[in-house]
Amino acid sequence: MAREYIDGTEAIVRGALHAGCDFFAGYPITPSSGVLVRMMRELPKIGGMAVQGEDEIASIGMCIAASMTGRRPLTATSGPGISLYSENLGLAIMGEVPLVIINVQRLGPATGGATTGAEGDVQFVQWVTSGGLPMVVLSPTDVATSYWLTTVAFRLAEKLRIPVILNTSKDLVQTMETVDVSAWRKVEVEPRKAYAGGAPYLPYRFDELGDVPEFLPVGAEHQVRFTTSMHDEKGNLTKKPAKVDRTFRHLQQKILACQDELVLVDRDHQDGALTLVVASGVSARSARAAVDRVRSDGGKVSILTVYSVWPVPEQAIRNAAEGMSRIVVPEMNVGLYRREIERVLPGLEVIGVNRVDGEVLTPGEIIRTGRLGGAIG
Amino acid sequence: MSYDVNDYLLADSMPYPFCPGCSHGQVLDALGKALPMVGVAPNRVALVTDIGCIGISDKHFGMHTFHGLHGRSVTYASGLKLGNPDLTVIVLVGDGGLGLGGHHFLHAARRNVDITVLVCNNFNFGMTGGQHSVTTPHQAVTATTTEGNFEYPLDIAGLVDVAQGNFAARVMFHDPRLPDLIAEAIRSPGFAALDIWEMCTAYFAKRNKVSRSVLEEQLRERNLSTGIVVRRDRKGYVEQYRHSLEALQGKPLSEGTELAAEFPRPVYPRQSVLIAGRAGQKVRSTAMILGRAGVLSDLYVTQRDDYPVTVMTGHSTAEMVFQPDPVNELTVDAPDIVLITSEEGRDVIRERLRGLPPTSVVYALEELLPLDTPARVEPIAADAVNIQKKKTQIVLACVAWMAAKTQVVSLEALRRAAWFDERQSIADENLATLAEMESRLARTR
Ligand SMILES: Cc1ncc(C[n+]2csc(CCOP(=O)(O)OP(=O)(O)O)c2C)c(N)n1
Ligand code: SF4
Ligand SMILES: [Mg+2]
């Protein structure tokens, strides 16, 4: 047991440093600035580099380029900033750039409420850029999972050479809590698949559509061509339909091929329950408290906490919903993830418990609106 | 080792993809000549290309190439240089890209990032069909200024000057000095930029005269000259970074402070506390002391803070839950204990006060009464928590008061928790407040 009293910001920073992060660029914005401030202080200690960019576009641009020199970059932002990241996130997808982005949700749209919590970016973070290729998004529920999922984000980013968003929120990064650091989960981050030599280096070569190209940093002995335009395996611009198709499908397929690692859920099934709560983020925490309360009062209810929000863990959701007649989805938004649950579970009654006033859902209102109190058998 | 043009410009990639007569090719040729003069190995050079006609030139080069988004090339160049300071980083950007990413250009110059930016300035957007750009001359005709441009053009080298970048030169594409100037810019430490006046034969030159004499006339009119126009010797960004952060190198990363269960766990299933004060009263940091005291007492604690965007004004609240097992309920419908230390705090929780049950207790500074609440109200006399009239100590004094009257945590645990503050002077001040409160409370007991 090694107890500490810290907030989600601290957990994210430690997770990043333990995952080998050695580059940071970001621009101040509440409630994500804590990550910037701490990274600026910590990275020079280990010979890393941290920069405060002139804006969010510059910050993510620097991270992307640094990543292509072989660094393990992190950036952090919120609301207006993640909107500004949009174009470069597409670039990171197209150029196959490992990059971890912390998005601390605050009430939007636009400037919205800088110090007001929300979970309104849940759909935006998936389709955050043009072109129609979705992002991989992870969502913590507390300080411990903020640490764990930060390391997972680095692992996936490096392994698949993709941008990964850790979608957290004001009420998670700024809430202090007791944690047992010795019990924290962490995954290993393996180095990028490297150029094996032999044949001439082709920066975007892959055999199977789901393979990840071999990496060489800009600055290596062999020439590296990086491009965000539609390209062939050499990294040269192309418009040839067959090549365009192959590159595009590869960008999608390399993520689908990694399904096993991309399903991160916590299923707590109760025999005889007919109601399932599906939740993520800080709302999952209130949902957990609601479920505990219902059960201690003799009620029956199951809960599925979703950490890997995108791609939607459809099979895990279907499994958890087996035998259920009602699904309750609590969220601090107008019902954004509920759309996915309705799509995955057609025919089932799906009830949203929603709040958009900046306040965290209370277990009481989840029980009342979700009618969990009557969920006996 | 020495290199020649062919090590940088790939002969088998020719011809260039530009329109007949377009001057972009001449600039690329000049870059190919300049690099062997500098003598840097091709695999130590990264060429960043922006978007537009000039942007599609990467495939002609044998160095590392990086082709990103329109206007953002300077940000990628900065990232490459910071990511690997051994690289020589060169940017090819058009006047369109310069306009879109002017902000980045300005700040790379201000930071003096060690990169070389070649602005291929043909006075319009070539690729998208000859629209006007930030460098289109006054009165020039373009697709979007058919009656003559009424905007005034930006001077790129002048921009470098005001931003305090190290090096800038202005030069025509056909000037024989071009390769030398490029080489000089690359060699120059810190930020360097070249404003290369060019010819877009497909658009700008069709609608406007772009002969040598016309360009020279323009220089005269705008009171500009060619050649090196800015030269400074400020330290480059990479050197400044290393120098100014040297003291941090090798220091251990900040890890957390372990808080052992030093005090017996108080016996209750749960206690929730809401502190409502004002910004500047140290609500958050005081709540952190209370939280640490909980952890030192073998409890699980959560602390959810709320405050407006204003900095030293407005409310500041901390909502805390203490229990023997992990907490998932960050906000409770009715807190067991409320502590009110300012008007702003009282007003922001007005609704919640009304909804409290009679079993809740509200401790409030006397001056903030009466309160509209069914809960039991316990006034705190101003004198009782006045610590040398210090505004920053009032919440801590009230928390000590509350600790003495409730079971949440003991005063001893609170004192131990205050000891853990990172900054000694703050810890000392807080400890003095707690000692004073303890003796006052002992007297009144
Ligand atoms: C964000 C964004 N906006 C607009 C465009 C469209 N676009 C492509 S090239 C270009 C202008 C290029 O002009 P310039 O930089 O001067 O290069 P030139 O073609 O003249 O060499 C524009 C606006 C784009 N690619 N990205
Ligand atoms: S459009 Fe203009 S800039 Fe583009 S290639 Fe043709 S002449 Fe050159
Ligand atoms: Mg142009």
mmCIF file of N, CA, C and O in Angstrom, chain A residues 23-27 51 53-69 73-75 81 84-89 91-92 97-99 101 226, chain B residues 48 66 68-69 71-83 104:
data_model
loop_
_atom_site.group_PDB
_atom_site.id
_atom_site.type_symbol
_atom_site.label_atom_id
_atom_site.label_comp_id
_atom_site.label_asym_id
_atom_site.label_seq_id
_atom_site.Cartn_x
_atom_site.Cartn_y
_atom_site.Cartn_z
ATOM 1 N N PHE A 23 8.735 14.348 -25.199
ATOM 2 C CA PHE A 23 8.485 15.603 -25.905
ATOM 3 C C PHE A 23 7.079 16.074 -25.587
ATOM 4 O O PHE A 23 6.136 15.290 -25.585
ATOM 5 N N PHE A 24 6.965 17.367 -25.327
ATOM 6 C CA PHE A 24 5.633 17.931 -25.073
ATOM 7 C C PHE A 24 5.544 19.311 -25.710
ATOM 8 O O PHE A 24 6.485 20.086 -25.652
ATOM 9 N N ALA A 25 4.429 19.595 -26.335
ATOM 10 C CA ALA A 25 4.145 20.965 -26.746
ATOM 11 C C ALA A 25 2.663 21.195 -26.514
ATOM 12 O O ALA A 25 1.840 20.320 -26.797
ATOM 13 N N GLY A 26 2.340 22.353 -25.995
ATOM 14 C CA GLY A 26 0.942 22.651 -25.709
ATOM 15 C C GLY A 26 0.751 24.136 -25.491
ATOM 16 O O GLY A 26 1.719 24.899 -25.442
ATOM 17 N N TYR A 27 -0.496 24.524 -25.373
ATOM 18 C CA TYR A 27 -0.857 25.929 -25.211
ATOM 19 C C TYR A 27 -1.820 26.009 -24.027
ATOM 20 O O TYR A 27 -2.700 25.161 -23.904
ATOM 21 N N VAL A 51 7.726 22.540 -24.864
ATOM 22 C CA VAL A 51 7.582 23.869 -25.441
ATOM 23 C C VAL A 51 6.160 24.356 -25.242
ATOM 24 O O VAL A 51 5.218 23.585 -25.381
ATOM 25 N N GLY A 53 3.729 26.327 -27.231
ATOM 26 C CA GLY A 53 3.584 26.825 -28.601
ATOM 27 C C GLY A 53 2.901 28.174 -28.637
ATOM 28 O O GLY A 53 2.317 28.615 -27.651
ATOM 29 N N GLU A 54 2.936 28.821 -29.806
ATOM 30 C CA GLU A 54 2.270 30.122 -29.948
ATOM 31 C C GLU A 54 0.759 29.945 -30.062
ATOM 32 O O GLU A 54 -0.003 30.890 -29.915
ATOM 33 N N ASP A 55 0.319 28.737 -30.331
ATOM 34 C CA ASP A 55 -1.102 28.405 -30.333
ATOM 35 C C ASP A 55 -1.216 26.880 -30.388
ATOM 36 O O ASP A 55 -0.200 26.179 -30.389
ATOM 37 N N GLU A 56 -2.435 26.385 -30.444
ATOM 38 C CA GLU A 56 -2.625 24.932 -30.444
ATOM 39 C C GLU A 56 -2.149 24.300 -31.751
ATOM 40 O O GLU A 56 -1.667 23.171 -31.768
ATOM 41 N N ILE A 57 -2.312 25.035 -32.838
ATOM 42 C CA ILE A 57 -1.932 24.467 -34.135
ATOM 43 C C ILE A 57 -0.422 24.241 -34.166
ATOM 44 O O ILE A 57 0.065 23.193 -34.595
ATOM 45 N N ALA A 58 0.307 25.219 -33.690
ATOM 46 C CA ALA A 58 1.770 25.079 -33.640
ATOM 47 C C ALA A 58 2.153 23.953 -32.689
ATOM 48 O O ALA A 58 3.055 23.161 -32.976
ATOM 49 N N SER A 59 1.455 23.869 -31.567
ATOM 50 C CA SER A 59 1.821 22.869 -30.560
ATOM 51 C C SER A 59 1.686 21.454 -31.111
ATOM 52 O O SER A 59 2.608 20.643 -31.000
ATOM 53 N N ILE A 60 0.553 21.164 -31.719
ATOM 54 C CA ILE A 60 0.379 19.802 -32.237
ATOM 55 C C ILE A 60 1.293 19.593 -33.448
ATOM 56 O O ILE A 60 1.836 18.506 -33.647
ATOM 57 N N GLY A 61 1.535 20.639 -34.220
ATOM 58 C CA GLY A 61 2.456 20.533 -35.361
ATOM 59 C C GLY A 61 3.858 20.146 -34.902
ATOM 60 O O GLY A 61 4.506 19.260 -35.485
ATOM 61 N N MET A 62 4.310 20.783 -33.849
ATOM 62 C CA MET A 62 5.649 20.460 -33.323
ATOM 63 C C MET A 62 5.691 19.025 -32.802
ATOM 64 O O MET A 62 6.673 18.311 -33.009
ATOM 65 N N CYS A 63 4.621 18.618 -32.136
ATOM 66 C CA CYS A 63 4.576 17.245 -31.612
ATOM 67 C C CYS A 63 4.672 16.225 -32.747
ATOM 68 O O CYS A 63 5.385 15.224 -32.642
ATOM 69 N N ILE A 64 3.938 16.489 -33.809
ATOM 70 C CA ILE A 64 3.917 15.562 -34.942
ATOM 71 C C ILE A 64 5.310 15.430 -35.553
ATOM 72 O O ILE A 64 5.805 14.320 -35.796
ATOM 73 N N ALA A 65 5.939 16.564 -35.778
ATOM 74 C CA ALA A 65 7.266 16.524 -36.393
ATOM 75 C C ALA A 65 8.278 15.868 -35.452
ATOM 76 O O ALA A 65 9.102 15.050 -35.869
ATOM 77 N N ALA A 66 8.181 16.200 -34.167
ATOM 78 C CA ALA A 66 9.115 15.604 -33.201
ATOM 79 C C ALA A 66 8.925 14.090 -33.164
ATOM 80 O O ALA A 66 9.885 13.323 -33.050
ATOM 81 N N SER A 67 7.669 13.662 -33.275
ATOM 82 C CA SER A 67 7.387 12.230 -33.287
ATOM 83 C C SER A 67 8.128 11.565 -34.452
ATOM 84 O O SER A 67 8.660 10.461 -34.316
ATOM 85 N N MET A 68 8.166 12.245 -35.584
ATOM 86 C CA MET A 68 8.816 11.658 -36.754
ATOM 87 C C MET A 68 10.336 11.690 -36.656
ATOM 88 O O MET A 68 11.024 11.100 -37.478
ATOM 89 N N THR A 69 10.892 12.387 -35.655
ATOM 90 C CA THR A 69 12.329 12.258 -35.398
ATOM 91 C C THR A 69 12.581 11.142 -34.381
ATOM 92 O O THR A 69 13.710 10.928 -33.954
ATOM 93 N N PRO A 73 5.808 11.862 -28.239
ATOM 94 C CA PRO A 73 5.229 13.147 -27.835
ATOM 95 C C PRO A 73 3.869 13.051 -27.145
ATOM 96 O O PRO A 73 3.126 12.092 -27.317
ATOM 97 N N LEU A 74 3.606 14.105 -26.378
ATOM 98 C CA LEU A 74 2.309 14.275 -25.719
ATOM 99 C C LEU A 74 1.874 15.718 -25.921
ATOM 100 O O LEU A 74 2.709 16.626 -25.925
ATOM 101 N N THR A 75 0.571 15.926 -26.082
ATOM 102 C CA THR A 75 0.035 17.276 -26.026
ATOM 103 C C THR A 75 -1.274 17.224 -25.248
ATOM 104 O O THR A 75 -1.848 16.150 -25.082
ATOM 105 N N GLY A 81 -9.343 24.283 -28.061
ATOM 106 C CA GLY A 81 -8.058 23.785 -28.531
ATOM 107 C C GLY A 81 -8.171 22.503 -29.336
ATOM 108 O O GLY A 81 -7.523 22.343 -30.368
ATOM 109 N N LEU A 84 -9.080 23.295 -32.724
ATOM 110 C CA LEU A 84 -7.948 23.748 -33.534
ATOM 111 C C LEU A 84 -7.018 22.591 -33.923
ATOM 112 O O LEU A 84 -6.268 22.692 -34.881
ATOM 113 N N TYR A 85 -7.046 21.523 -33.176
ATOM 114 C CA TYR A 85 -6.193 20.366 -33.503
ATOM 115 C C TYR A 85 -6.715 19.609 -34.723
ATOM 116 O O TYR A 85 -5.996 18.800 -35.307
ATOM 117 N N SER A 86 -7.945 19.861 -35.070
ATOM 118 C CA SER A 86 -8.627 19.013 -36.034
ATOM 119 C C SER A 86 -7.801 18.672 -37.277
ATOM 120 O O SER A 86 -7.602 17.507 -37.613
ATOM 121 N N GLU A 87 -7.303 19.684 -37.963
ATOM 122 C CA GLU A 87 -6.627 19.444 -39.240
ATOM 123 C C GLU A 87 -5.359 18.601 -39.046
ATOM 124 O O GLU A 87 -5.078 17.666 -39.802
ATOM 125 N N ASN A 88 -4.614 18.926 -38.001
ATOM 126 C CA ASN A 88 -3.378 18.183 -37.751
ATOM 127 C C ASN A 88 -3.638 16.757 -37.262
ATOM 128 O O ASN A 88 -2.780 15.884 -37.413
ATOM 129 N N LEU A 89 -4.790 16.522 -36.661
ATOM 130 C CA LEU A 89 -5.108 15.143 -36.273
ATOM 131 C C LEU A 89 -5.289 14.303 -37.527
ATOM 132 O O LEU A 89 -4.878 13.139 -37.588
ATOM 133 N N LEU A 91 -3.739 14.911 -40.249
ATOM 134 C CA LEU A 91 -2.375 14.730 -40.744
ATOM 135 C C LEU A 91 -1.701 13.554 -40.033
ATOM 136 O O LEU A 91 -1.029 12.734 -40.648
ATOM 137 N N ALA A 92 -1.917 13.479 -38.723
ATOM 138 C CA ALA A 92 -1.290 12.397 -37.963
ATOM 139 C C ALA A 92 -1.824 11.033 -38.400
ATOM 140 O O ALA A 92 -1.086 10.046 -38.441
ATOM 141 N N VAL A 97 1.505 8.907 -37.689
ATOM 142 C CA VAL A 97 2.325 9.527 -36.646
ATOM 143 C C VAL A 97 1.851 9.099 -35.257
ATOM 144 O O VAL A 97 0.703 9.358 -34.892
ATOM 145 N N PRO A 98 2.719 8.476 -34.465
ATOM 146 C CA PRO A 98 2.354 8.185 -33.077
ATOM 147 C C PRO A 98 2.260 9.484 -32.281
ATOM 148 O O PRO A 98 3.177 10.307 -32.344
ATOM 149 N N LEU A 99 1.153 9.662 -31.598
ATOM 150 C CA LEU A 99 0.970 10.897 -30.834
ATOM 151 C C LEU A 99 -0.151 10.686 -29.826
ATOM 152 O O LEU A 99 -1.193 10.126 -30.168
ATOM 153 N N ILE A 101 -2.840 12.558 -27.323
ATOM 154 C CA ILE A 101 -3.500 13.844 -27.108
ATOM 155 C C ILE A 101 -4.396 13.720 -25.883
ATOM 156 O O ILE A 101 -5.243 12.828 -25.824
ATOM 157 N N PHE A 226 8.167 11.874 -45.429
ATOM 158 C CA PHE A 226 6.927 11.941 -44.660
ATOM 159 C C PHE A 226 5.938 12.757 -45.470
ATOM 160 O O PHE A 226 6.287 13.816 -46.000
ATOM 161 N N VAL B 48 11.239 20.708 -45.316
ATOM 162 C CA VAL B 48 9.805 20.741 -45.057
ATOM 163 C C VAL B 48 9.144 21.541 -46.170
ATOM 164 O O VAL B 48 9.542 22.677 -46.438
ATOM 165 N N PHE B 66 9.513 16.354 -45.567
ATOM 166 C CA PHE B 66 8.334 16.373 -44.686
ATOM 167 C C PHE B 66 7.302 17.297 -45.315
ATOM 168 O O PHE B 66 7.524 18.500 -45.433
ATOM 169 N N GLY B 68 3.553 18.625 -45.062
ATOM 170 C CA GLY B 68 2.428 18.661 -44.116
ATOM 171 C C GLY B 68 1.277 19.520 -44.586
ATOM 172 O O GLY B 68 0.915 19.489 -45.754
ATOM 173 N N LEU B 69 0.728 20.296 -43.660
ATOM 174 C CA LEU B 69 -0.469 21.085 -43.961
ATOM 175 C C LEU B 69 -0.110 22.502 -44.403
ATOM 176 O O LEU B 69 0.940 23.033 -44.071
ATOM 177 N N GLY B 71 0.393 26.214 -44.579
ATOM 178 C CA GLY B 71 0.659 27.279 -43.616
ATOM 179 C C GLY B 71 1.370 26.831 -42.360
ATOM 180 O O GLY B 71 1.827 27.647 -41.570
ATOM 181 N N ARG B 72 1.477 25.534 -42.148
ATOM 182 C CA ARG B 72 2.021 25.039 -40.873
ATOM 183 C C ARG B 72 3.438 24.517 -40.998
ATOM 184 O O ARG B 72 3.963 23.903 -40.058
ATOM 185 N N SER B 73 4.052 24.705 -42.155
ATOM 186 C CA SER B 73 5.374 24.122 -42.376
ATOM 187 C C SER B 73 6.397 24.574 -41.330
ATOM 188 O O SER B 73 7.245 23.789 -40.908
ATOM 189 N N VAL B 74 6.277 25.826 -40.897
ATOM 190 C CA VAL B 74 7.246 26.328 -39.914
ATOM 191 C C VAL B 74 7.085 25.594 -38.575
ATOM 192 O O VAL B 74 8.067 25.356 -37.870
ATOM 193 N N THR B 75 5.860 25.190 -38.242
ATOM 194 C CA THR B 75 5.681 24.450 -36.977
ATOM 195 C C THR B 75 6.333 23.068 -37.078
ATOM 196 O O THR B 75 6.931 22.592 -36.122
ATOM 197 N N TYR B 76 6.231 22.438 -38.248
ATOM 198 C CA TYR B 76 6.866 21.123 -38.402
ATOM 199 C C TYR B 76 8.381 21.270 -38.375
ATOM 200 O O TYR B 76 9.090 20.451 -37.795
ATOM 201 N N ALA B 77 8.856 22.322 -39.021
ATOM 202 C CA ALA B 77 10.309 22.552 -39.037
ATOM 203 C C ALA B 77 10.807 22.736 -37.606
ATOM 204 O O ALA B 77 11.832 22.167 -37.210
ATOM 205 N N SER B 78 10.051 23.501 -36.805
ATOM 206 C CA SER B 78 10.453 23.703 -35.409
ATOM 207 C C SER B 78 10.448 22.376 -34.663
ATOM 208 O O SER B 78 11.376 22.077 -33.905
ATOM 209 N N GLY B 79 9.422 21.569 -34.891
ATOM 210 C CA GLY B 79 9.334 20.267 -34.215
ATOM 211 C C GLY B 79 10.468 19.342 -34.609
ATOM 212 O O GLY B 79 11.008 18.622 -33.769
ATOM 213 N N LEU B 80 10.855 19.365 -35.867
ATOM 214 C CA LEU B 80 11.968 18.516 -36.312
ATOM 215 C C LEU B 80 13.268 18.976 -35.644
ATOM 216 O O LEU B 80 14.066 18.161 -35.169
ATOM 217 N N LYS B 81 13.458 20.280 -35.597
ATOM 218 C CA LYS B 81 14.704 20.811 -35.020
ATOM 219 C C LYS B 81 14.760 20.518 -33.521
ATOM 220 O O LYS B 81 15.808 20.140 -32.997
ATOM 221 N N LEU B 82 13.649 20.692 -32.826
ATOM 222 C CA LEU B 82 13.646 20.442 -31.389
ATOM 223 C C LEU B 82 13.718 18.941 -31.112
ATOM 224 O O LEU B 82 14.324 18.502 -30.146
ATOM 225 N N GLY B 83 13.088 18.163 -31.988
ATOM 226 C CA GLY B 83 13.119 16.711 -31.826
ATOM 227 C C GLY B 83 14.515 16.150 -32.068
ATOM 228 O O GLY B 83 14.951 15.235 -31.385
ATOM 229 N N HIS B 104 3.050 31.625 -37.110
ATOM 230 C CA HIS B 104 4.133 30.672 -36.799
ATOM 231 C C HIS B 104 5.483 31.228 -37.230
ATOM 232 O O HIS B 104 6.494 31.071 -36.540
#
